[in-house]
mmCIF file of C-alpha atoms in Angstrom:
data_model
loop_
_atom_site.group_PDB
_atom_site.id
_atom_site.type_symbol
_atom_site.label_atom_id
_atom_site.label_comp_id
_atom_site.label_asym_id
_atom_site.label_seq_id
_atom_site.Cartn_x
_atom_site.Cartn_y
_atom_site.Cartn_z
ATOM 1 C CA UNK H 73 -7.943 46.798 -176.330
ATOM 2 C CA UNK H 74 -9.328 43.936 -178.638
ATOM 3 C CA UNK H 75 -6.818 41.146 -179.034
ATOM 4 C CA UNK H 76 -6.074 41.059 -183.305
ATOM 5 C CA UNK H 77 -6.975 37.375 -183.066
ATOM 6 C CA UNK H 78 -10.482 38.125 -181.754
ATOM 7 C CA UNK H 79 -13.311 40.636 -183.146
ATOM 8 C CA UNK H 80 -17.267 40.658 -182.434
ATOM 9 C CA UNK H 81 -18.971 43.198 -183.230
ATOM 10 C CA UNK H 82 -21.931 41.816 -180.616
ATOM 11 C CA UNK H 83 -19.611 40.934 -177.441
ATOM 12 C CA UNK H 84 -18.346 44.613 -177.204
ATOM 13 C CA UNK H 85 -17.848 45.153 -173.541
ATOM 14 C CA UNK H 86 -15.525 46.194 -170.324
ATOM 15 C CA UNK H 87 -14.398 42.765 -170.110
ATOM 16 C CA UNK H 88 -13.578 41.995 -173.847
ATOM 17 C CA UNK H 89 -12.062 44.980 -174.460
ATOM 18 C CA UNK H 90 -10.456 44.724 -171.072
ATOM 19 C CA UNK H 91 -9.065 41.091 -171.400
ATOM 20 C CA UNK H 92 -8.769 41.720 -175.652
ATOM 21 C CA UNK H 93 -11.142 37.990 -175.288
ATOM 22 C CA UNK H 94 -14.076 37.513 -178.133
ATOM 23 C CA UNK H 95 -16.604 36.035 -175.794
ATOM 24 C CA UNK H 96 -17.476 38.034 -172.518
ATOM 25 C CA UNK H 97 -16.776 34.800 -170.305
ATOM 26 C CA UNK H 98 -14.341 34.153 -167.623
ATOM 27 C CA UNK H 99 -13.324 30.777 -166.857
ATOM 28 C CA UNK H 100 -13.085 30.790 -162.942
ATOM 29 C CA UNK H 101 -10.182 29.535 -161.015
ATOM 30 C CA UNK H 102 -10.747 25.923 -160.381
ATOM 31 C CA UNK H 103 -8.190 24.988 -157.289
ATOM 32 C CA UNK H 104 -5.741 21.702 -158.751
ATOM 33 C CA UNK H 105 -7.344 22.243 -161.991
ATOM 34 C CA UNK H 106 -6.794 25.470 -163.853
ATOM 35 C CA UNK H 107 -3.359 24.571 -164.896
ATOM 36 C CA UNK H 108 -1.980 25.239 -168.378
ATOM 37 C CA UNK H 109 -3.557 22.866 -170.236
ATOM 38 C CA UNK H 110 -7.411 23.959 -169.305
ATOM 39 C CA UNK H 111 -6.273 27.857 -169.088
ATOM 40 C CA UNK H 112 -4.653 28.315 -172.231
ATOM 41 C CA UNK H 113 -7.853 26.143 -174.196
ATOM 42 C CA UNK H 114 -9.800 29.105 -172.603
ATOM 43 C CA UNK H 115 -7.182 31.568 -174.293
ATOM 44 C CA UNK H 116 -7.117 29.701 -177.373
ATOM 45 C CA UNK H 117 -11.311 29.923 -177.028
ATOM 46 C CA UNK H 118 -11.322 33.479 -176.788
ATOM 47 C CA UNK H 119 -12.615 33.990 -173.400
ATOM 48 C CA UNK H 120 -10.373 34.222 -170.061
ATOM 49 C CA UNK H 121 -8.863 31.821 -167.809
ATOM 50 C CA UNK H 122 -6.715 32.348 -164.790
ATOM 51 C CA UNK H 123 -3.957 29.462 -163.435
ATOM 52 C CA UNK H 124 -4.488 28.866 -159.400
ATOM 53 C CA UNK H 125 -1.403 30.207 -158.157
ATOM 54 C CA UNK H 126 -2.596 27.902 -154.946
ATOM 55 C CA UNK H 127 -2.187 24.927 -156.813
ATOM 56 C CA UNK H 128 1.725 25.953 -157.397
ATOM 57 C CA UNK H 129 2.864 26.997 -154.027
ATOM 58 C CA UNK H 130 6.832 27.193 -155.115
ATOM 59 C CA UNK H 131 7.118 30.241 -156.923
ATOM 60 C CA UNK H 132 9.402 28.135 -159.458
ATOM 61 C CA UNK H 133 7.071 25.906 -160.130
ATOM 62 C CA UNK H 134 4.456 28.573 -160.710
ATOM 63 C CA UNK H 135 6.950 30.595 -163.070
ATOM 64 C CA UNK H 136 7.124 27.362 -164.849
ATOM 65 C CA UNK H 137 3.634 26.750 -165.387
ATOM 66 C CA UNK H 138 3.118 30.286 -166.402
ATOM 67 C CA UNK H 139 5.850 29.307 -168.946
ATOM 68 C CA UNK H 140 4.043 26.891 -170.243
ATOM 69 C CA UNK H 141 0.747 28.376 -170.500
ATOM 70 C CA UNK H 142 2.425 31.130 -172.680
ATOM 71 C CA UNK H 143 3.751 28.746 -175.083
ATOM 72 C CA UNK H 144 0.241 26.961 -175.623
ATOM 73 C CA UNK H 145 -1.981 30.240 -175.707
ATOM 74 C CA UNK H 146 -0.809 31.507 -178.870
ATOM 75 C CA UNK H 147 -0.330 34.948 -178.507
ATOM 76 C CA UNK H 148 -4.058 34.827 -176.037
ATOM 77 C CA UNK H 149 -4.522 36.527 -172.694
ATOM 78 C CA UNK H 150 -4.679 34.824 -169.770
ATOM 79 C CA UNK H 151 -3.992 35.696 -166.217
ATOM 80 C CA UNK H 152 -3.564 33.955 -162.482
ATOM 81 C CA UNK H 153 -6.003 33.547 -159.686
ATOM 82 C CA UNK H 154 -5.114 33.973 -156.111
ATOM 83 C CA UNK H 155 -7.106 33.057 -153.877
ATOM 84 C CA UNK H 156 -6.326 34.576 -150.443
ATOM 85 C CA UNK H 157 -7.724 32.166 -147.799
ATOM 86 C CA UNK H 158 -5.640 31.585 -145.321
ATOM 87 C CA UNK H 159 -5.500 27.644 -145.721
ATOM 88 C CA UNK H 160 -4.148 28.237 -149.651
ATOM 89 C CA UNK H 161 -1.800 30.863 -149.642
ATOM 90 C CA UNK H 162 -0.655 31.654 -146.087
ATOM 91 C CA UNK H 163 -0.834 35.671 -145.403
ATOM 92 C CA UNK H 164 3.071 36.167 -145.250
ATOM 93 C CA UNK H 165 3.309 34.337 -148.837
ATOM 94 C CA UNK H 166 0.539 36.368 -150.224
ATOM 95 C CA UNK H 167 2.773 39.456 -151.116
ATOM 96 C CA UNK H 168 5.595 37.338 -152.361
ATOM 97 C CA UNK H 169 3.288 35.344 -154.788
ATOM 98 C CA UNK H 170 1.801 38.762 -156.366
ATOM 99 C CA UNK H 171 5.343 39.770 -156.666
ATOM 100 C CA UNK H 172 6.360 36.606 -158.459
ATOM 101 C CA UNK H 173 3.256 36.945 -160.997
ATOM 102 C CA UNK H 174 4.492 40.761 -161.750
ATOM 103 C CA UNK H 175 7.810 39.206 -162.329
ATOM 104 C CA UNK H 176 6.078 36.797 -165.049
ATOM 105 C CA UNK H 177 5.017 39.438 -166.484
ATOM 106 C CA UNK H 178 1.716 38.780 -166.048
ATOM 107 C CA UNK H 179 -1.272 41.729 -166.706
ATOM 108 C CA UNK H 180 -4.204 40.093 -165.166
ATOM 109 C CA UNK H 181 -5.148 38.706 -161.553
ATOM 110 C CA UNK H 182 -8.242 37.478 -160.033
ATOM 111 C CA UNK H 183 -8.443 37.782 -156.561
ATOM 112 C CA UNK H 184 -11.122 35.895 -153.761
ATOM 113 C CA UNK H 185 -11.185 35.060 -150.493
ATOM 114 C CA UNK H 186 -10.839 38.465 -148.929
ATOM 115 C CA UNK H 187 -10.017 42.213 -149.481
ATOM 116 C CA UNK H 188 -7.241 42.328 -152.001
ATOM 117 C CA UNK H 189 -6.501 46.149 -150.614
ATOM 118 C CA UNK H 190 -3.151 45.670 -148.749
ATOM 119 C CA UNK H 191 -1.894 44.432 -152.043
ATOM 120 C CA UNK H 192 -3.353 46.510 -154.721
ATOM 121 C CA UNK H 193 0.075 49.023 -154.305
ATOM 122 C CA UNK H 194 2.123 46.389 -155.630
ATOM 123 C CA UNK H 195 -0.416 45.084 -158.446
ATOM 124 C CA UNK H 196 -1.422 48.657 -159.323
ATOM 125 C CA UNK H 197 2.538 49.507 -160.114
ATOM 126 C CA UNK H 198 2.823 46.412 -162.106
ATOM 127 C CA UNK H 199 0.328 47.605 -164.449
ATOM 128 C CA UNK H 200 -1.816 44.821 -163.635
ATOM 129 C CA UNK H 201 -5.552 44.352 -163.731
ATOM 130 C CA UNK H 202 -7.612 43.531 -160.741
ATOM 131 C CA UNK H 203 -10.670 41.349 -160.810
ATOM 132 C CA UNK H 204 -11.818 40.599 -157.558
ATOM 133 C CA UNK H 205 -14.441 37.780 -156.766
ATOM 134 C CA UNK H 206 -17.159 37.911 -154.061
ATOM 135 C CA UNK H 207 -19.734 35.788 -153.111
ATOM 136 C CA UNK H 208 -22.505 38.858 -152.589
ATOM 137 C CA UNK H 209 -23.286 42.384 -153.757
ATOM 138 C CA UNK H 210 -22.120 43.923 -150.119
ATOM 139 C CA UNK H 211 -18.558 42.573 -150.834
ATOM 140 C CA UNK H 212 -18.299 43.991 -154.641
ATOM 141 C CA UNK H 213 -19.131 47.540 -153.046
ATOM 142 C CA UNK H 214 -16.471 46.696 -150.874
ATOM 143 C CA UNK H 215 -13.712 46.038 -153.236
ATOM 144 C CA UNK H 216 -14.966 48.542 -155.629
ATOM 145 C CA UNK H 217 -14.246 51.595 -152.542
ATOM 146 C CA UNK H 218 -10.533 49.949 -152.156
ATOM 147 C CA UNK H 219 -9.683 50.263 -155.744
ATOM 148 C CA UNK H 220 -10.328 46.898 -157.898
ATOM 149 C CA UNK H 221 -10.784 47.468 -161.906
ATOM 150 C CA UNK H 222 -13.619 44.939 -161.704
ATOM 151 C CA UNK H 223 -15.478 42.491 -159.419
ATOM 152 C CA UNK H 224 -16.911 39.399 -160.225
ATOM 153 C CA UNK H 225 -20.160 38.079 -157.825
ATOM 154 C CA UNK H 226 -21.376 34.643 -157.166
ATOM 155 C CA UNK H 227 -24.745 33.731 -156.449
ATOM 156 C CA UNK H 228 -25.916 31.027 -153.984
ATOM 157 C CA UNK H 229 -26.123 28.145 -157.306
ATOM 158 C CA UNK H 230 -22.035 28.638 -157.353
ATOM 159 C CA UNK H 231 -20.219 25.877 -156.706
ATOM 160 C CA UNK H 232 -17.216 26.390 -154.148
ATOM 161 C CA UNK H 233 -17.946 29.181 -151.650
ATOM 162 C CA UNK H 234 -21.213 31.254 -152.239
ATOM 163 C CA UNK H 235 -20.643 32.767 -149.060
ATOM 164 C CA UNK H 236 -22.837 33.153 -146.017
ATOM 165 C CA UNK H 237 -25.997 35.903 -147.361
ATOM 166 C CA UNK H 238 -27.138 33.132 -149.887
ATOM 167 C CA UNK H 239 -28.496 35.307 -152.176
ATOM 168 C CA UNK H 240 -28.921 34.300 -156.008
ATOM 169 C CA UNK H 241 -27.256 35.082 -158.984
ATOM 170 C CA UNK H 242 -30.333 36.821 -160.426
ATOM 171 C CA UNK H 243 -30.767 38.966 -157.458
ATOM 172 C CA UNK H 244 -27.642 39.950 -157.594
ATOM 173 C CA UNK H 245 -27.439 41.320 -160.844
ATOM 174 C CA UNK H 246 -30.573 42.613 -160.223
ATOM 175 C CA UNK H 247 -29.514 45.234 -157.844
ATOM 176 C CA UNK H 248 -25.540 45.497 -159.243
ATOM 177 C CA UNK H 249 -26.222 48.297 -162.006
ATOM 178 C CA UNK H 250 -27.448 50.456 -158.990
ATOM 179 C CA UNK H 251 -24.804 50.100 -156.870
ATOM 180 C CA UNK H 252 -21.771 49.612 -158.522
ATOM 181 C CA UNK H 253 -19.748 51.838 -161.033
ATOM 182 C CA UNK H 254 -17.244 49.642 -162.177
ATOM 183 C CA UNK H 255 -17.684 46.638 -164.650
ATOM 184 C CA UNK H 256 -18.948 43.256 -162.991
ATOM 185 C CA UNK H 257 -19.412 40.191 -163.982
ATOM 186 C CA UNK H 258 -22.095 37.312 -162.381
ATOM 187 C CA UNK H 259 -21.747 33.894 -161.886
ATOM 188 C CA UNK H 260 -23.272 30.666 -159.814
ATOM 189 C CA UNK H 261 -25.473 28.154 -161.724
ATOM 190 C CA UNK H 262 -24.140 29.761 -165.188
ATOM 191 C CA UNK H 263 -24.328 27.107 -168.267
ATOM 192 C CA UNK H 264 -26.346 28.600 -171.230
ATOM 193 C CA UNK H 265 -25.628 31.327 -173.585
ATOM 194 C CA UNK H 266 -28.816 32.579 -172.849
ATOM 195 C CA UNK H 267 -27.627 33.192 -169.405
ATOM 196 C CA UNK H 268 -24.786 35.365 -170.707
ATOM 197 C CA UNK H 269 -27.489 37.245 -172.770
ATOM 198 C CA UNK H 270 -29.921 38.302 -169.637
ATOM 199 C CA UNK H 271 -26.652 38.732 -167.701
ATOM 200 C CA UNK H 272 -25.502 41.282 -170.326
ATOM 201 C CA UNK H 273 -29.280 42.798 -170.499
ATOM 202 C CA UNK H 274 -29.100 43.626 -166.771
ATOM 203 C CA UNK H 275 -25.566 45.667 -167.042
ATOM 204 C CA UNK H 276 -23.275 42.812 -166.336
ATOM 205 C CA UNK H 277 -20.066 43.191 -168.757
ATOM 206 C CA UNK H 278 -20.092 39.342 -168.478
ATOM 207 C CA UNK H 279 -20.239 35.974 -166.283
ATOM 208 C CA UNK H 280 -17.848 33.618 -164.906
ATOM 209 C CA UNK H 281 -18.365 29.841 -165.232
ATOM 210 C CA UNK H 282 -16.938 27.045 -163.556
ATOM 211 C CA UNK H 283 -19.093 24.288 -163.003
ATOM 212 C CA UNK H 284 -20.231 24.140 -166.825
ATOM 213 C CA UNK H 285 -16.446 23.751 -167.768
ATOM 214 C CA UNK H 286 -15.045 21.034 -165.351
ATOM 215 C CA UNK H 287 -16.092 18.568 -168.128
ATOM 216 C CA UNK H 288 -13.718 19.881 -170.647
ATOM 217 C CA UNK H 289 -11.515 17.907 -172.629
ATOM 218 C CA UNK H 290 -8.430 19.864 -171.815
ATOM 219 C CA UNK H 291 -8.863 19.628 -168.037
ATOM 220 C CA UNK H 292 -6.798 16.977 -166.525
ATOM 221 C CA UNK H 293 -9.384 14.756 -164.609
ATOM 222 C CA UNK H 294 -10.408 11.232 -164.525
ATOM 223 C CA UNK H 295 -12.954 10.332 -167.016
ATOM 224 C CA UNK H 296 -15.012 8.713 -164.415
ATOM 225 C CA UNK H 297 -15.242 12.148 -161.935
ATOM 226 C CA UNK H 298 -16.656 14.139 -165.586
ATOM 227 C CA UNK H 299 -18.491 11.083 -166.036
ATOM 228 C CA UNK H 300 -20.017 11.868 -162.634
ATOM 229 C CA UNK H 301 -20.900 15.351 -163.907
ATOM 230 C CA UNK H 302 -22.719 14.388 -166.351
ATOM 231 C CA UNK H 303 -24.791 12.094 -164.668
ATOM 232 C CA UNK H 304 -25.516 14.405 -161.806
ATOM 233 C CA UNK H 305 -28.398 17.298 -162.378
ATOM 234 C CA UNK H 306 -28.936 20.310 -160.192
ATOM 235 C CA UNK H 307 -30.523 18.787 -157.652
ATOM 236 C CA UNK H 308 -27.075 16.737 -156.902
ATOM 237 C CA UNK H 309 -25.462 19.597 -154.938
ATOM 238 C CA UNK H 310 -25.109 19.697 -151.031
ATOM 239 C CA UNK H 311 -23.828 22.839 -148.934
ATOM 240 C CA UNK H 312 -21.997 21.866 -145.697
ATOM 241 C CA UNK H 313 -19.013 23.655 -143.957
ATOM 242 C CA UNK H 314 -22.014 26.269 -142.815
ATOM 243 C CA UNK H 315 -21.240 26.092 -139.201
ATOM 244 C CA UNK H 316 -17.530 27.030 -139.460
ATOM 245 C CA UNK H 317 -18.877 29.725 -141.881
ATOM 246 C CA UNK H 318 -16.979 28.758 -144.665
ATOM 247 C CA UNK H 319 -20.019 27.541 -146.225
ATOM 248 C CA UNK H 320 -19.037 25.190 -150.085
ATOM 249 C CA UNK H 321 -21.535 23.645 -152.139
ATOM 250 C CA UNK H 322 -20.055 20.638 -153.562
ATOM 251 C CA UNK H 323 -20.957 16.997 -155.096
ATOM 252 C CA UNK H 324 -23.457 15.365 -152.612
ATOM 253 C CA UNK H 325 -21.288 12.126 -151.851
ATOM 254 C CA UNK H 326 -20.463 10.168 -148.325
ATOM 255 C CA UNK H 327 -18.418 12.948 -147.096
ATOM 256 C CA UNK H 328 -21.475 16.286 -147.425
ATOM 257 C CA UNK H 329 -23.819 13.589 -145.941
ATOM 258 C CA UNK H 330 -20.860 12.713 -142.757
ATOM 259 C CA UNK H 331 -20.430 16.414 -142.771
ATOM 260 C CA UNK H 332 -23.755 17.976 -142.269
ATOM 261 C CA UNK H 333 -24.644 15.029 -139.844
ATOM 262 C CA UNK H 334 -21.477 15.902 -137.785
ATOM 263 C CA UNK H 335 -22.254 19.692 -137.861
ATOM 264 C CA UNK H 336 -25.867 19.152 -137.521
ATOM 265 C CA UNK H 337 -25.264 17.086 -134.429
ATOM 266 C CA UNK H 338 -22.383 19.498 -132.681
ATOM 267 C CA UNK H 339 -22.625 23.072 -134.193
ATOM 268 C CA UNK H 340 -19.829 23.789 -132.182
ATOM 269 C CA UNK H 341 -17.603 21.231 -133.707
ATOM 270 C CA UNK H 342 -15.041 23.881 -135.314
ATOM 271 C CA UNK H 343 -13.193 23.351 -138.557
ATOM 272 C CA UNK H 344 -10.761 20.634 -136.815
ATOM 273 C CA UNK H 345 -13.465 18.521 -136.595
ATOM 274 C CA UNK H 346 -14.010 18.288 -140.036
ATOM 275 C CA UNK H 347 -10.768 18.637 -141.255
ATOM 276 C CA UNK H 348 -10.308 14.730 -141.579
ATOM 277 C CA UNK H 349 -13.643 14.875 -144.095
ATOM 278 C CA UNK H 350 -13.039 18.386 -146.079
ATOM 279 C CA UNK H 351 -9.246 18.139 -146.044
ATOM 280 C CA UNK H 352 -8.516 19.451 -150.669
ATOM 281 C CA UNK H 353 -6.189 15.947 -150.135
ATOM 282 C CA UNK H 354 -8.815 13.897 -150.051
ATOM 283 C CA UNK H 355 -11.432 15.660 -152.679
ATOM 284 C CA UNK H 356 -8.011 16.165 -155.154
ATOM 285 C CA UNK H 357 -8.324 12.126 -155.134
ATOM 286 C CA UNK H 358 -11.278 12.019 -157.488
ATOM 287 C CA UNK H 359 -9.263 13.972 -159.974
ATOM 288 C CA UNK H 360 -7.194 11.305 -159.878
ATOM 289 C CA UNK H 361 -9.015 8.011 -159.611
ATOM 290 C CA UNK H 362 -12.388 8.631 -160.897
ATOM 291 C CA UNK H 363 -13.991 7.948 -157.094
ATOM 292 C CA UNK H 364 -16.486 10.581 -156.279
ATOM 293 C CA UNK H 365 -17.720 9.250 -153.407
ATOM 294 C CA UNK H 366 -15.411 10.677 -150.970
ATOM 295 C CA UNK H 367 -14.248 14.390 -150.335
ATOM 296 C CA UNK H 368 -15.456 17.957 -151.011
ATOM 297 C CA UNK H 369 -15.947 18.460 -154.463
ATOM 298 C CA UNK H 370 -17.293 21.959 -155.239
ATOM 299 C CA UNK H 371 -19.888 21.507 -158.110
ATOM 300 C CA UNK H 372 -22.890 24.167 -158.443
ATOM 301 C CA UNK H 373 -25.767 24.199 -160.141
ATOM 302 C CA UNK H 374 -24.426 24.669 -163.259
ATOM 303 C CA UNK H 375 -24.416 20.742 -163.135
ATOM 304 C CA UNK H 376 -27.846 20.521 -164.684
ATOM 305 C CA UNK H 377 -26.495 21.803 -168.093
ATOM 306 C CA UNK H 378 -23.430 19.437 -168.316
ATOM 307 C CA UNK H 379 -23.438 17.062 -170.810
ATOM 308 C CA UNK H 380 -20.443 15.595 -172.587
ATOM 309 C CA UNK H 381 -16.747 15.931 -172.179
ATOM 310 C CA UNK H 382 -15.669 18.110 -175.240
ATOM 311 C CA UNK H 383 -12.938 20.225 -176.109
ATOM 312 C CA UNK H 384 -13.711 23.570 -174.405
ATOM 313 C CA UNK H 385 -13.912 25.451 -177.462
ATOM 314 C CA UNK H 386 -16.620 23.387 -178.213
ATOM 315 C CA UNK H 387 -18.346 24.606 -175.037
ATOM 316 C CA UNK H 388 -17.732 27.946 -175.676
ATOM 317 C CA UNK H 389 -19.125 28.206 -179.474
ATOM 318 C CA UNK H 390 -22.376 26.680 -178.211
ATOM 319 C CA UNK H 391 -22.281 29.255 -175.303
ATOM 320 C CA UNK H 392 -22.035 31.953 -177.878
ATOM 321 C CA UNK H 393 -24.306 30.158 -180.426
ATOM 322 C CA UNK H 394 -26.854 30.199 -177.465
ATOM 323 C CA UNK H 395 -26.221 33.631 -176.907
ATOM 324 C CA UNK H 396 -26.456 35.252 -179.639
ATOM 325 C CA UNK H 397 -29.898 33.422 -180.564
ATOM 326 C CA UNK H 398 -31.342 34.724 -177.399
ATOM 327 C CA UNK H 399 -30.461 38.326 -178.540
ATOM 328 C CA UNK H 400 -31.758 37.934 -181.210
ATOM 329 C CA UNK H 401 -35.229 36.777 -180.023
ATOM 330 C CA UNK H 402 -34.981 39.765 -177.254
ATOM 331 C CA UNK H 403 -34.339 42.198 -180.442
ATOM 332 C CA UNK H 404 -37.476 40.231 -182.367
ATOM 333 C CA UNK H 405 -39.455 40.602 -179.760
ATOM 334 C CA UNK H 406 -38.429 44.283 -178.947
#
């Protein structure tokens, strides 16, 4: 159902009428970052944004930020991410934080980091809606046999975790339509509203963008790590963390160079032997200070079409702008 604040007759789709959201974009969970202030500018931009319930582990504090982000989202939809690795929400939590975000009364989760199934019983009789993101096709059939409303898949240009296969976005949504039934959405190296155009042309109900978005004005970062972002391209990216198969494409800094030396050197080197260069402490510094030259800072792609810090709404209107100009040369040249 179409949120009253929010009507285009263009964006008509599973995940606008889903979400009631004017632009068929999600605004993926960004771990220490998609707090209140960045997800309810996404609400107030008329696409979706989901608060990490990892960056909140007390459920209080979580309440409270959901709190919060209701009061500044006027009336706008926006939901919470959990992401269900191990490291961020430990497995005997995991139950207890869905729990706490049906208590908030809250209508829409994103879930990653592995099947959501065991948990869908007590998200289903919330009422809540499921959207479930994967790093490759095989995954969204997956999730789509255990019962998720929608799935979400990132290509190999995402920044974060594209997952092992490595296949790209545009392969991807190339073979989605065929195999899946429910809506999806694509994302990895996502930045123009052109993108969102071919994405919709293909059968995707929408795409999810991160990268393009860390250099809002609303997100609460150091002006020197989005001045970073801007002066990095595409080719500024590194993927490490491959031989503990937990593979992240980040920033290339000190630390992806010390890291793929370290796992180039010892394959066998296991996760503890990293854990002193990939530990979120460390990368949840530059937030902080500005200094990207240390840590793991998940950046895809997508960091080719940065540009400025601006509010997000901003970002958004010249996604859509972008968007709807590249319908309309697919419609001229139909």
């Amino acid at each position: 159902m179409t949120s009253a604040n929010f009507e285009h007759p263009i964006f008509d789709t599973p995940v606008t009428r889903t979400y009631g959201t004017k632009v068929p974009i999600v605004a993926g969970g960004l771990q220490w970052l998609a707090n209140a202030d960045y997800v309810s500018a996404a609400a107030r931009a008329g696409i979706m944004g989901f608060i990490t319930a990892a960056s909140f582990p007390e459920a209080e504090d979580l309440k409270a930020e959901i709190e919060r982000c209701r009061e500044l989202s006027d009336g706008n939809p926006f939901g919470v991410n959990v992401s269900m690795l191990p490291k961020l929400v430990p497995g005997e939590k995991t139950a207890d934080v869905f729990r706490t975000i049906a208590d908030c009364g809250i209508k829409f989760v994103e879930t990653s980091g592995r099947s959501p199934e065991a948990y869908l019983p007590i998200l289903k009789d919330a009422g809540i809606t499921v959207l479930h993101k994967v790093p490759s096709l095989r995954y969204a059939v997956k999730a789509q046999s255990v019962g998720v409303d929608m799935v979400s898949i990132v290509g190999a240009e995402c920044g974060g975790h594209p997952g092992m296969d490595m296949i790209g976005s545009m392969v991807n949504a190339g073979l989605a339509d065929e195999r899946l039934t429910i809506p999806w959405l694509i994302g990895g190296g996502i930045g123009r509203g052109s993108q969102l155009a071919a994405a919709l042309v293909m059968g995707a109900s929408g795409v999810v963008i991160g990268t393009r978005f860390l250099v809002a004005e609303e997100l609460q970062a150091h002006p020197g790590y989005k001045q970073a972002l801007i002066d990095a391209s595409e080719l500024d990216t590194a993927l490490s963390m491959t031989s503990v198969r937990n593979t992240v494409r980040s920033l290339r800094n000190e630390t992806t160079e010390t890291v793929i030396q370290l796992e180039r050197d010892n394959p066998e080197i296991g996760i503890q032997g990293l854990l002193k260069h990939v530990s979120g402490a460390i990368g949840r510094q530059a937030y902080a200070t500005g200094d990207v030259s240390r840590g793991i800072l998940s950046a895809g792609h997508a960091l080719g079409f940065v540009d400025k810090v601006e509010p997000l709404a901003e970002i958004v209107n010249r996604l859509e702008a972008d968007a709807l100009g590249a319908l309309k040369r697919l419609n001229t040249a139909a």
